C-alpha cells in the first residue's frame, strides 16, 4: 500500500462502524435461539474482537430477551450495547430499562416506510407513519443521546417519502439513520444510488451517520453493503457467518476482509481484529448448531484448501498465486498434534488458554476426564478436537438432563437396542428401548425417560471434526415443538454417543423454552 493510499484509509472520514446484530437478527433464524450463557459468551467475543455496536436483542419480545440485553449491558466494557424497539413507547421503555446498566447504550427504533408495508403490514397512511417517526425518535432521545432510526423496507421506499422520514428522524434527535434492504431485493448500483440520493437531498444529513443493513436473498448482501459504504454510508450492520432471517444478512467476516483485502478500491478502516474471525465463526456455529458450508468465503473449511495440481504447484512457488489473503490474517492456523494421553492438567489448561478459551475449575474437572477418555481412544489429538470438546462441555453445568452412559446393540440381525442412563436433576434413570436402527433406538430411549411427544425431529446431521477413521463426530440435532425450534450439538469419538449428547442438548433447550413460555403468576 502506498503512503497516499494509507493516509486515505486512515482518514477519520473513512472510519466504518461495525454494527453486529448476530444476537438479534441472527437469532431470529429458525433453530438459532441461544440461552443467556450462550449469548453472553458470543457478546464477550464480539466485544473482544472490536465490534463497535452490539445489538443484543429485542427487549420487548420476551422476558428472556430483556434479561439477555440487561446482562450483556452489565458485562461488557467497550462496545455500545443496542436494543431494538418498534415505534411504540412500550417497546422503547423496555429497551431503555434493559440497557440502563450499559456504559454506552443505543436505542434502535424502526417503522416500515415502503408503500407495500404501510398498506398491508401497518395499515397506516404515510402521514401517520411520519408522525410515528417523530414521536418514537423524540421519546427514545429522552433516554439516551445515541438513537438509531431504521426505515424498514427502505430499499423499496419512494425517494420523496424516504427523504421526509430521514429528515424528520434527524431533526428529532436520531444520530444514526439505517436504510435496510429488508428483503434483499436491491442490486449494488441501485442501492448505492439510493444512499447517494439521501446524501444529496436530505438537508440535515450531515448531523447523522448513514447505515446499511442488507439481507442476502439474492446473494448480494455483502456487495450491496460495500456499494452503500462507497456511496457515503459509514456503518455496516452484519452478523457472524451471515446468519439471519431467510437467506441471512451481510456476513461480518466477508465485508471486513473485503475492505481489508481490497483497500485500494475500498479505502476504509474499522476496529475488527481479523485474527479472531475463524474462532468467532466456529464458536457461533457450535453454539447455534449451524455448520458453515465448506466453500463459505473466509471461514469455510475449503477457503484456503487447494486440491488442483496446478494450484498446488503455484502455491509451493508463491502463496500469492492463489491466495489473496493469508490464513493467519483470519486466525486460521494449521492444526498440530499437541497433546496426548500422558498430558497433565497444567499442559491442557495452557493449551485451552492458547486457543483463547477460559474454563472454570468445576467444568475443567469433567472436561479433563473427557479429554483423557478421548486420548485413550484416538491416536492423535488436534486443536479442533480440543475445541469440539470445549464447545460440547462449556455452559452445560446447569442443564436439567445430563448424559451418563450408553450401550448399543446394532447390526443386520437385530433387534437394534439402546440402553441409556441419564441424570435428571441429580436422580439417575435408565431404560432399554428397541428402535429402527441404533440412532432411532437412542432417541426413543431418551423420550422414554423424558416424555416430549409434541416435539418432532427436524434435522439429524453428522460431520467429522478432523480427518481419519478415529476422528471425533460432531452431531447436530434440531427439534421443533409448537412453532419453537431448538438446535443441539454433541461431540464424541463414538458417533452414537455424540448423537445422544446432541439430542439431550437440544432437549434441554426445549425444556428451557417451555419454562419461559409458561404464564407468570
Coordinates of C-alpha atoms in Angstrom, one line a residue:
X1 CA 0.0 0.0 0.0
X2 CA 1.3 3.4 -1.0
X3 CA 1.7 6.2 1.6
X4 CA -1.0 8.2 -0.1
X5 CA -3.3 5.2 0.0
X6 CA -2.5 4.5 3.7
X7 CA -3.3 8.2 4.6
X8 CA -6.6 8.0 2.7
X9 CA -7.5 4.8 4.5
X10 CA -6.8 6.1 8.0
X11 CA -8.7 9.4 7.3
X12 CA -11.3 9.7 10.1
X13 CA -13.9 10.3 7.4
X14 CA -13.3 6.7 6.1
X15 CA -13.8 5.1 9.5
X16 CA -16.6 2.5 9.2
X17 CA -18.6 1.5 12.3
X18 CA -19.2 -2.3 12.5
X19 CA -22.7 -3.0 14.0
X20 CA -23.2 -6.6 14.8
X21 CA -26.8 -8.0 15.0
X22 CA -26.0 -11.7 15.4
X23 CA -27.8 -11.7 18.8
X24 CA -30.9 -10.1 17.4
X25 CA -31.4 -10.5 13.7
X26 CA -29.2 -13.6 13.6
X27 CA -31.0 -15.3 16.4
X28 CA -34.3 -14.9 14.5
X29 CA -33.1 -17.7 12.2
X30 CA -35.1 -20.9 12.8
X31 CA -33.2 -23.0 15.3
X32 CA -30.6 -20.3 16.1
X33 CA -32.0 -19.4 19.5
X34 CA -29.5 -19.1 22.3
X35 CA -29.7 -19.2 26.1
X36 CA -28.4 -16.5 28.4
X37 CA -25.0 -18.1 28.9
X38 CA -24.5 -18.6 25.2
X39 CA -25.5 -15.0 24.4
X40 CA -23.0 -13.7 27.0
X41 CA -20.3 -15.9 25.5
X42 CA -20.9 -14.6 22.0
X43 CA -21.2 -11.0 23.2
X44 CA -17.9 -11.1 25.0
X45 CA -16.1 -12.5 22.0
X46 CA -17.7 -9.8 19.8
X47 CA -16.5 -7.1 22.3
X48 CA -13.0 -8.6 22.3
X49 CA -13.0 -8.7 18.5
X50 CA -13.6 -5.0 18.3
X51 CA -17.2 -4.7 17.2
X52 CA -18.4 -1.1 17.7
X53 CA -22.1 -1.7 18.3
X54 CA -23.7 -5.0 19.5
X55 CA -27.4 -5.3 19.0
X56 CA -28.1 -7.5 22.0
X57 CA -31.7 -8.3 21.4
X58 CA -35.3 -7.1 21.2
X59 CA -36.2 -6.5 24.9
X60 CA -40.0 -6.2 24.5
X61 CA -40.1 -9.6 22.7
X62 CA -39.9 -11.7 25.9
X63 CA -38.6 -11.7 29.5
X64 CA -35.7 -13.8 28.3
X65 CA -34.8 -11.2 25.7
X66 CA -35.0 -8.4 28.2
X67 CA -32.8 -10.3 30.6
X68 CA -30.2 -11.1 27.9
X69 CA -29.9 -7.5 26.9
X70 CA -29.7 -6.4 30.5
X71 CA -27.0 -8.9 31.4
X72 CA -24.9 -8.1 28.3
X73 CA -25.3 -4.4 29.2
X74 CA -23.8 -5.2 32.6
X75 CA -21.0 -7.4 31.3
X76 CA -19.3 -5.5 28.5
X77 CA -16.9 -2.6 28.7
X78 CA -16.1 -1.4 25.2
X79 CA -18.9 -1.8 22.7
X80 CA -22.1 0.2 22.5
X81 CA -25.0 -2.1 23.6
X82 CA -28.1 -1.7 21.5
X83 CA -31.7 -2.7 21.9
X84 CA -34.3 -2.9 19.1
X85 CA -37.7 -1.3 19.5
X86 CA -40.7 -0.8 17.3
X87 CA -42.1 2.8 17.1
X88 CA -44.1 2.5 20.4
X89 CA -43.5 3.9 23.8
X90 CA -43.8 0.4 25.4
X91 CA -41.1 -1.0 23.2
X92 CA -38.8 1.9 23.8
X93 CA -39.3 1.8 27.5
X94 CA -38.4 -1.9 27.6
X95 CA -35.2 -1.2 25.7
X96 CA -34.3 1.8 27.9
X97 CA -34.7 -0.3 31.1
X98 CA -32.8 -3.3 29.8
X99 CA -29.9 -1.0 28.6
X100 CA -29.7 1.0 31.8
X101 CA -26.6 -0.7 33.2
X102 CA -24.6 -0.2 29.9
X103 CA -21.6 2.1 29.9
X104 CA -22.6 3.1 26.4
X105 CA -26.1 2.4 25.1
X106 CA -28.2 2.9 22.0
X107 CA -31.9 2.6 21.3
X108 CA -32.7 1.4 17.8
X109 CA -36.3 2.1 16.7
X110 CA -37.9 1.3 13.4
X111 CA -41.0 1.5 11.3
X112 CA -41.9 0.4 7.8
X113 CA -41.8 3.1 5.1
X114 CA -42.5 1.3 1.7
X115 CA -45.9 1.6 0.1
X116 CA -46.4 -2.2 0.3
X117 CA -45.6 -2.4 4.0
X118 CA -47.5 0.7 5.0
X119 CA -50.7 -0.5 3.2
X120 CA -50.7 -4.2 4.1
X121 CA -48.5 -4.6 7.2
X122 CA -49.0 -1.4 9.1
X123 CA -52.3 -0.3 7.6
X124 CA -51.2 3.3 8.1
X125 CA -51.1 6.3 5.9
X126 CA -47.8 7.9 5.1
X127 CA -48.7 10.9 7.3
X128 CA -49.4 8.6 10.2
X129 CA -46.0 6.9 9.7
X130 CA -44.2 10.2 9.5
X131 CA -45.9 11.2 12.8
X132 CA -44.8 7.9 14.4
X133 CA -41.2 8.5 13.3
X134 CA -41.1 11.9 15.0
X135 CA -42.8 10.6 18.2
X136 CA -40.7 7.5 18.6
X137 CA -37.3 9.1 18.0
X138 CA -38.2 12.0 20.3
X139 CA -39.3 9.6 23.0
X140 CA -36.2 7.4 22.6
X141 CA -34.0 10.5 22.8
X142 CA -35.3 11.2 26.3
X143 CA -33.4 8.0 27.5
X144 CA -30.1 8.3 25.6
X145 CA -28.4 10.7 23.2
X146 CA -27.5 7.7 20.9
X147 CA -30.6 6.9 18.9
X148 CA -30.8 4.9 15.7
X149 CA -33.8 5.1 13.4
X150 CA -34.4 2.5 10.6
X151 CA -36.7 2.6 7.6
X152 CA -37.9 -1.0 7.4
X153 CA -38.1 -2.0 3.7
X154 CA -36.2 1.2 3.0
X155 CA -34.8 0.0 -0.4
X156 CA -38.4 -0.2 -1.7
X157 CA -39.5 3.1 -0.3
X158 CA -40.3 6.1 -2.6
X159 CA -37.5 8.6 -2.6
X160 CA -39.5 11.7 -1.6
X161 CA -41.1 10.0 1.4
X162 CA -37.8 8.4 2.5
X163 CA -36.2 11.8 2.4
X164 CA -39.0 13.2 4.5
X165 CA -38.7 10.4 7.1
X166 CA -34.9 10.7 7.3
X167 CA -35.0 14.5 7.7
X168 CA -37.7 14.2 10.4
X169 CA -35.8 11.5 12.3
X170 CA -32.6 13.5 12.4
X171 CA -34.5 16.7 13.4
X172 CA -36.0 14.8 16.3
X173 CA -32.6 13.5 17.5
X174 CA -31.6 10.4 15.6
X175 CA -27.8 10.2 15.3
X176 CA -27.7 7.1 13.0
X177 CA -30.0 6.5 10.1
X178 CA -30.3 3.0 8.8
X179 CA -31.6 2.1 5.3
X180 CA -32.3 -1.6 5.3
X181 CA -32.6 -3.8 2.2
X182 CA -35.1 -5.8 4.3
X183 CA -36.0 -8.4 1.7
X184 CA -32.7 -8.5 -0.2
X185 CA -34.2 -7.0 -3.3
X186 CA -31.6 -4.4 -4.3
X187 CA -28.6 -4.7 -6.6
X188 CA -25.4 -2.8 -5.8
X189 CA -25.8 0.1 -8.3
X190 CA -29.4 0.7 -7.2
X191 CA -28.6 0.6 -3.5
X192 CA -25.6 2.9 -3.9
X193 CA -27.8 5.4 -5.9
X194 CA -30.3 5.4 -3.0
X195 CA -27.6 6.3 -0.5
X196 CA -26.2 8.9 -2.8
X197 CA -29.7 10.4 -3.2
X198 CA -30.1 10.7 0.6
X199 CA -26.6 12.3 0.9
X200 CA -27.6 14.9 -1.7
X201 CA -31.2 15.6 -0.9
X202 CA -31.6 15.5 2.9
X203 CA -30.6 18.9 4.2
X204 CA -29.5 17.8 7.7
X205 CA -27.9 14.5 6.7
X206 CA -24.5 15.8 7.9
X207 CA -25.8 15.5 11.5
X208 CA -26.2 11.7 11.4
X209 CA -24.3 8.6 10.2
X210 CA -25.9 6.7 7.4
X211 CA -26.0 2.9 8.0
X212 CA -26.6 -0.1 5.7
X213 CA -28.4 -3.3 6.6
X214 CA -28.6 -5.8 3.7
X215 CA -30.2 -9.2 3.5
X216 CA -28.9 -11.9 1.3
X217 CA -31.9 -13.2 -0.6
X218 CA -30.2 -12.7 -4.0
X219 CA -26.7 -13.4 -2.6
X220 CA -25.9 -9.7 -2.8
X221 CA -25.8 -8.6 0.9
X222 CA -22.0 -8.0 1.0
X223 CA -21.9 -6.4 -2.4
X224 CA -24.8 -4.1 -1.6
X225 CA -23.2 -3.1 1.8
X226 CA -19.9 -2.3 0.2
X227 CA -21.7 -0.3 -2.5
X228 CA -23.5 1.6 0.2
X229 CA -20.3 2.5 2.1
X230 CA -18.6 3.6 -1.2
X231 CA -21.6 5.9 -1.7
X232 CA -21.2 7.5 1.8
X233 CA -22.6 5.2 4.5
X234 CA -20.3 4.8 7.4
X235 CA -22.0 2.0 9.4
X236 CA -22.4 -1.6 8.3
X237 CA -24.9 -3.9 10.0
X238 CA -23.9 -7.5 9.8
X239 CA -23.8 -10.9 11.5
X240 CA -21.2 -13.7 12.1
X241 CA -21.5 -16.3 9.4
X242 CA -24.2 -14.2 7.8
X243 CA -26.9 -15.8 9.8
X244 CA -30.3 -14.1 9.9
X245 CA -33.8 -14.1 8.6
X246 CA -34.4 -16.2 5.5
X247 CA -31.1 -16.3 3.5
X248 CA -29.4 -14.3 6.2
X249 CA -27.5 -11.0 6.5
X250 CA -24.3 -9.4 5.4
X251 CA -21.5 -11.7 6.8
X252 CA -19.3 -9.7 9.1
X253 CA -16.2 -11.8 8.2
X254 CA -16.8 -11.2 4.4
X255 CA -17.4 -7.5 4.5
X256 CA -14.4 -6.9 6.9
X257 CA -12.0 -8.9 4.8
X258 CA -13.3 -7.4 1.5
X259 CA -12.4 -4.0 2.9
X260 CA -9.0 -5.2 4.2
X261 CA -8.0 -7.1 1.1
X262 CA -9.3 -4.6 -1.5
X263 CA -8.3 -1.4 0.4
X264 CA -7.2 0.1 -2.9
X265 CA -10.9 0.1 -4.1
X266 CA -12.5 0.4 -0.6
X267 CA -10.2 2.8 1.3
X268 CA -12.0 2.3 4.7
X269 CA -10.9 1.1 8.1
X270 CA -12.5 -0.4 11.2
X271 CA -11.6 -1.8 14.6
X272 CA -12.1 -5.5 13.9
X273 CA -9.3 -7.9 15.0
X274 CA -9.5 -10.1 11.9
X275 CA -7.3 -12.8 13.5
X276 CA -10.4 -13.7 15.7
X277 CA -12.7 -14.3 12.7
X278 CA -12.2 -18.0 12.5
X279 CA -12.6 -18.6 16.2
X280 CA -15.7 -16.3 16.2
X281 CA -17.2 -18.3 13.3
X282 CA -16.6 -21.7 14.9
X283 CA -17.9 -20.6 18.3
X284 CA -21.2 -19.3 16.8
X285 CA -21.5 -22.4 14.6
X286 CA -21.2 -24.8 17.5
X287 CA -23.4 -22.6 19.7
X288 CA -26.4 -22.5 17.4
X289 CA -25.7 -25.8 15.6
X290 CA -25.5 -24.3 12.1
X291 CA -22.4 -25.8 10.4
X292 CA -20.6 -23.5 8.0
X293 CA -20.6 -24.7 4.4
X294 CA -17.1 -25.9 3.3
X295 CA -17.0 -23.3 0.4
X296 CA -18.1 -20.4 2.6
X297 CA -15.9 -17.4 1.9
X298 CA -13.2 -16.5 4.6
X299 CA -14.2 -19.1 7.2
X300 CA -15.2 -22.2 5.3
X301 CA -13.2 -25.4 5.6
X302 CA -12.1 -25.1 1.9
X303 CA -11.5 -21.3 1.9
X304 CA -7.7 -22.0 2.0
X305 CA -7.6 -25.5 0.6
X306 CA -6.0 -26.3 -2.8
X307 CA -6.6 -29.7 -4.5
X308 CA -5.9 -28.9 -8.2
X309 CA -2.3 -29.9 -9.2
X310 CA -1.8 -26.6 -11.0
X311 CA -3.0 -24.6 -7.9
X312 CA -0.8 -26.7 -5.6
X313 CA 2.3 -26.1 -7.8
X314 CA 1.6 -22.4 -7.8
X315 CA 1.2 -22.3 -4.0
X316 CA 4.5 -24.1 -3.5
X317 CA 6.2 -21.4 -5.6
X318 CA 4.4 -18.4 -4.2
X319 CA 1.3 -18.5 -2.0
X320 CA 0.0 -15.3 -3.6
X321 CA -0.6 -17.1 -6.9
X322 CA -3.8 -18.5 -5.5
X323 CA -4.4 -16.8 -2.1
X324 CA -5.4 -13.2 -1.9
X325 CA -5.1 -13.2 1.9
X326 CA -3.2 -15.3 4.4
X327 CA -4.8 -17.9 6.5
X328 CA -3.2 -16.3 9.6
X329 CA -5.0 -13.0 8.8
X330 CA -8.3 -14.6 9.7
X331 CA -7.0 -16.6 12.6
X332 CA -6.6 -19.9 10.8
X333 CA -3.6 -21.9 11.9
X334 CA -2.5 -25.4 11.0
X335 CA -4.0 -28.0 13.4
X336 CA -0.9 -29.5 15.0
X337 CA -0.6 -32.6 17.2
X338 CA -0.2 -31.0 20.7
X339 CA -1.4 -33.3 23.5
X340 CA -1.9 -37.0 24.2
X341 CA -2.9 -39.4 26.9
X342 CA 0.1 -38.6 29.0
X343 CA -0.5 -34.9 29.1
X344 CA -1.3 -33.4 32.5
X345 CA -3.8 -30.8 33.8
X346 CA -1.4 -27.9 33.5
X347 CA -0.5 -28.7 29.9
X348 CA -4.2 -28.9 29.0
X349 CA -5.0 -25.7 30.8
X350 CA -2.2 -23.9 29.0
X351 CA -3.5 -25.3 25.6
X352 CA -7.0 -24.2 26.3
X353 CA -5.7 -20.7 27.2
X354 CA -3.6 -20.6 24.0
X355 CA -6.8 -21.4 22.0
X356 CA -8.5 -18.4 23.6
X357 CA -10.9 -20.2 25.9
X358 CA -11.5 -20.0 29.6
X359 CA -13.0 -22.9 31.6
X360 CA -13.9 -22.7 35.3
X361 CA -12.4 -25.2 37.8
X362 CA -15.6 -27.2 38.1
X363 CA -16.2 -27.5 34.4
X364 CA -12.5 -28.3 33.9
X365 CA -12.7 -31.5 36.0
X366 CA -15.3 -33.0 33.8
X367 CA -13.5 -31.7 30.7
X368 CA -10.2 -33.3 31.7
X369 CA -11.9 -36.7 32.2
X370 CA -13.4 -36.5 28.7
X371 CA -10.1 -35.4 27.3
X372 CA -8.3 -38.4 28.8
X373 CA -11.1 -40.7 27.5
X374 CA -10.6 -39.3 24.0
X375 CA -6.8 -39.6 24.2
X376 CA -7.2 -43.3 25.1
X377 CA -9.3 -43.9 22.0
X378 CA -7.7 -41.6 19.5
X379 CA -4.1 -41.7 18.3
X380 CA -3.7 -38.0 17.6
X381 CA -5.3 -35.1 19.4
X382 CA -5.6 -31.9 17.3
X383 CA -6.6 -28.4 18.2
X384 CA -10.0 -28.9 16.6
X385 CA -10.6 -32.0 18.8
X386 CA -10.0 -29.9 21.9
X387 CA -12.2 -27.1 20.7
X388 CA -15.0 -29.6 19.9
X389 CA -14.8 -30.9 23.5
X390 CA -14.8 -27.4 24.9
X391 CA -17.9 -26.4 22.9
X392 CA -19.6 -29.6 23.9
X393 CA -18.9 -29.2 27.6
X394 CA -18.9 -25.5 28.4
X395 CA -22.2 -24.0 29.6
X396 CA -24.0 -27.2 30.4
X397 CA -23.4 -27.3 34.1
X398 CA -27.0 -26.1 34.9
X399 CA -28.8 -28.4 32.4
X400 CA -31.7 -30.4 33.9
X401 CA -30.8 -33.6 31.9
X402 CA -27.2 -34.9 31.8
X403 CA -25.8 -37.8 29.8
X404 CA -24.4 -40.6 31.9
X405 CA -23.9 -43.8 29.8
X406 CA -25.0 -45.6 26.6
X407 CA -24.8 -49.2 25.4
X408 CA -25.9 -50.1 21.9
X409 CA -26.7 -53.3 20.1
X410 CA -26.7 -52.9 16.3
X411 CA -26.2 -54.8 13.1
X412 CA -28.1 -56.7 10.4
X413 CA -29.7 -59.4 12.7
X414 CA -31.3 -57.0 15.1
X415 CA -33.2 -56.0 17.1
X416 CA -31.3 -52.7 17.5
X417 CA -31.4 -51.6 21.1
X418 CA -30.2 -48.6 23.1
X419 CA -29.6 -48.9 26.9
X420 CA -29.2 -45.4 28.2
X421 CA -28.7 -43.7 31.6
X422 CA -29.5 -40.1 32.2
X423 CA -29.1 -37.8 35.3
X424 CA -32.4 -35.9 35.8
X425 CA -31.6 -33.1 38.3
X426 CA -29.5 -35.5 40.5
X427 CA -31.6 -38.6 40.0
X428 CA -30.2 -41.3 37.7
X429 CA -32.7 -43.0 35.4
X430 CA -32.1 -45.8 32.9
X431 CA -34.0 -47.6 30.2
X432 CA -33.6 -50.0 27.4
X433 CA -35.5 -49.5 24.1
X434 CA -35.7 -51.1 20.7
X435 CA -35.6 -49.0 17.5
X436 CA -35.4 -49.0 13.8
X437 CA -31.6 -48.7 13.9
X438 CA -29.3 -47.6 16.7
X439 CA -30.0 -43.8 16.3
X440 CA -33.7 -44.3 16.4
X441 CA -33.3 -46.5 19.5
X442 CA -31.2 -43.8 21.2
X443 CA -33.8 -41.1 20.6
X444 CA -36.7 -43.3 21.6
X445 CA -34.9 -44.2 24.9
X446 CA -34.4 -40.6 25.7
X447 CA -38.1 -40.0 25.0
X448 CA -38.9 -42.9 27.3
X449 CA -37.1 -41.3 30.2
X450 CA -38.2 -37.7 29.4
X451 CA -41.5 -37.7 27.5
X452 CA -41.9 -35.0 24.9
X453 CA -44.4 -36.4 22.4
X454 CA -45.2 -32.9 21.0
X455 CA -41.6 -32.4 19.7
X456 CA -40.5 -33.6 16.3
X457 CA -37.1 -34.2 14.9
X458 CA -36.4 -31.8 12.1
X459 CA -32.6 -32.4 11.5
X460 CA -30.0 -35.0 12.3
X461 CA -26.6 -34.3 10.8
X462 CA -23.2 -35.8 11.4
X463 CA -19.7 -34.5 10.4
X464 CA -16.2 -35.4 11.2
X465 CA -14.3 -32.9 13.4
X466 CA -10.9 -33.9 12.0
X467 CA -9.6 -36.4 9.4
X468 CA -9.1 -40.1 9.9
X469 CA -11.2 -43.0 10.8
X470 CA -10.8 -42.3 14.5
X471 CA -12.0 -38.7 14.2
X472 CA -14.5 -37.3 16.6
X473 CA -18.0 -37.0 15.3
X474 CA -19.9 -33.7 15.6
X475 CA -23.6 -34.2 15.6
X476 CA -26.3 -31.6 15.1
X477 CA -30.0 -32.3 16.2
X478 CA -32.9 -29.9 15.6
X479 CA -36.2 -30.3 17.4
X480 CA -39.5 -28.4 16.9
X481 CA -42.4 -28.1 19.2
X482 CA -45.4 -25.7 18.9
X483 CA -43.5 -23.5 16.4
X484 CA -40.4 -23.3 18.7
X485 CA -37.2 -24.6 17.1
X486 CA -34.1 -25.6 19.0
X487 CA -30.7 -27.0 17.9
X488 CA -28.3 -29.1 19.9
X489 CA -24.8 -30.4 19.3
X490 CA -22.7 -33.2 20.6
X491 CA -19.1 -34.4 20.1
X492 CA -17.5 -37.7 20.8
X493 CA -15.2 -40.3 19.2
X494 CA -18.3 -42.6 19.1
X495 CA -20.9 -41.2 16.7
X496 CA -23.7 -42.8 18.6
X497 CA -22.6 -41.2 21.9
X498 CA -22.3 -37.8 20.1
X499 CA -25.8 -38.4 18.8
X500 CA -27.2 -38.9 22.3
X501 CA -25.3 -35.8 23.6
X502 CA -26.7 -33.7 20.7
X503 CA -30.3 -34.8 21.3
X504 CA -30.0 -34.2 25.1
X505 CA -28.5 -30.7 24.4
X506 CA -31.5 -29.8 22.2
X507 CA -34.0 -31.3 24.7
X508 CA -32.5 -29.2 27.5
X509 CA -33.0 -26.1 25.3
X510 CA -36.6 -27.1 24.6
X511 CA -37.3 -27.5 28.3
X512 CA -35.9 -24.0 28.9
X513 CA -38.2 -22.6 26.2
X514 CA -41.2 -24.3 27.8
X515 CA -40.4 -22.7 31.2
X516 CA -40.0 -19.3 29.7
X517 CA -43.3 -19.6 27.8
X518 CA -45.4 -20.5 30.9
X519 CA -47.8 -17.8 32.1
X520 CA -46.4 -15.8 35.0
X521 CA -48.4 -15.9 38.3

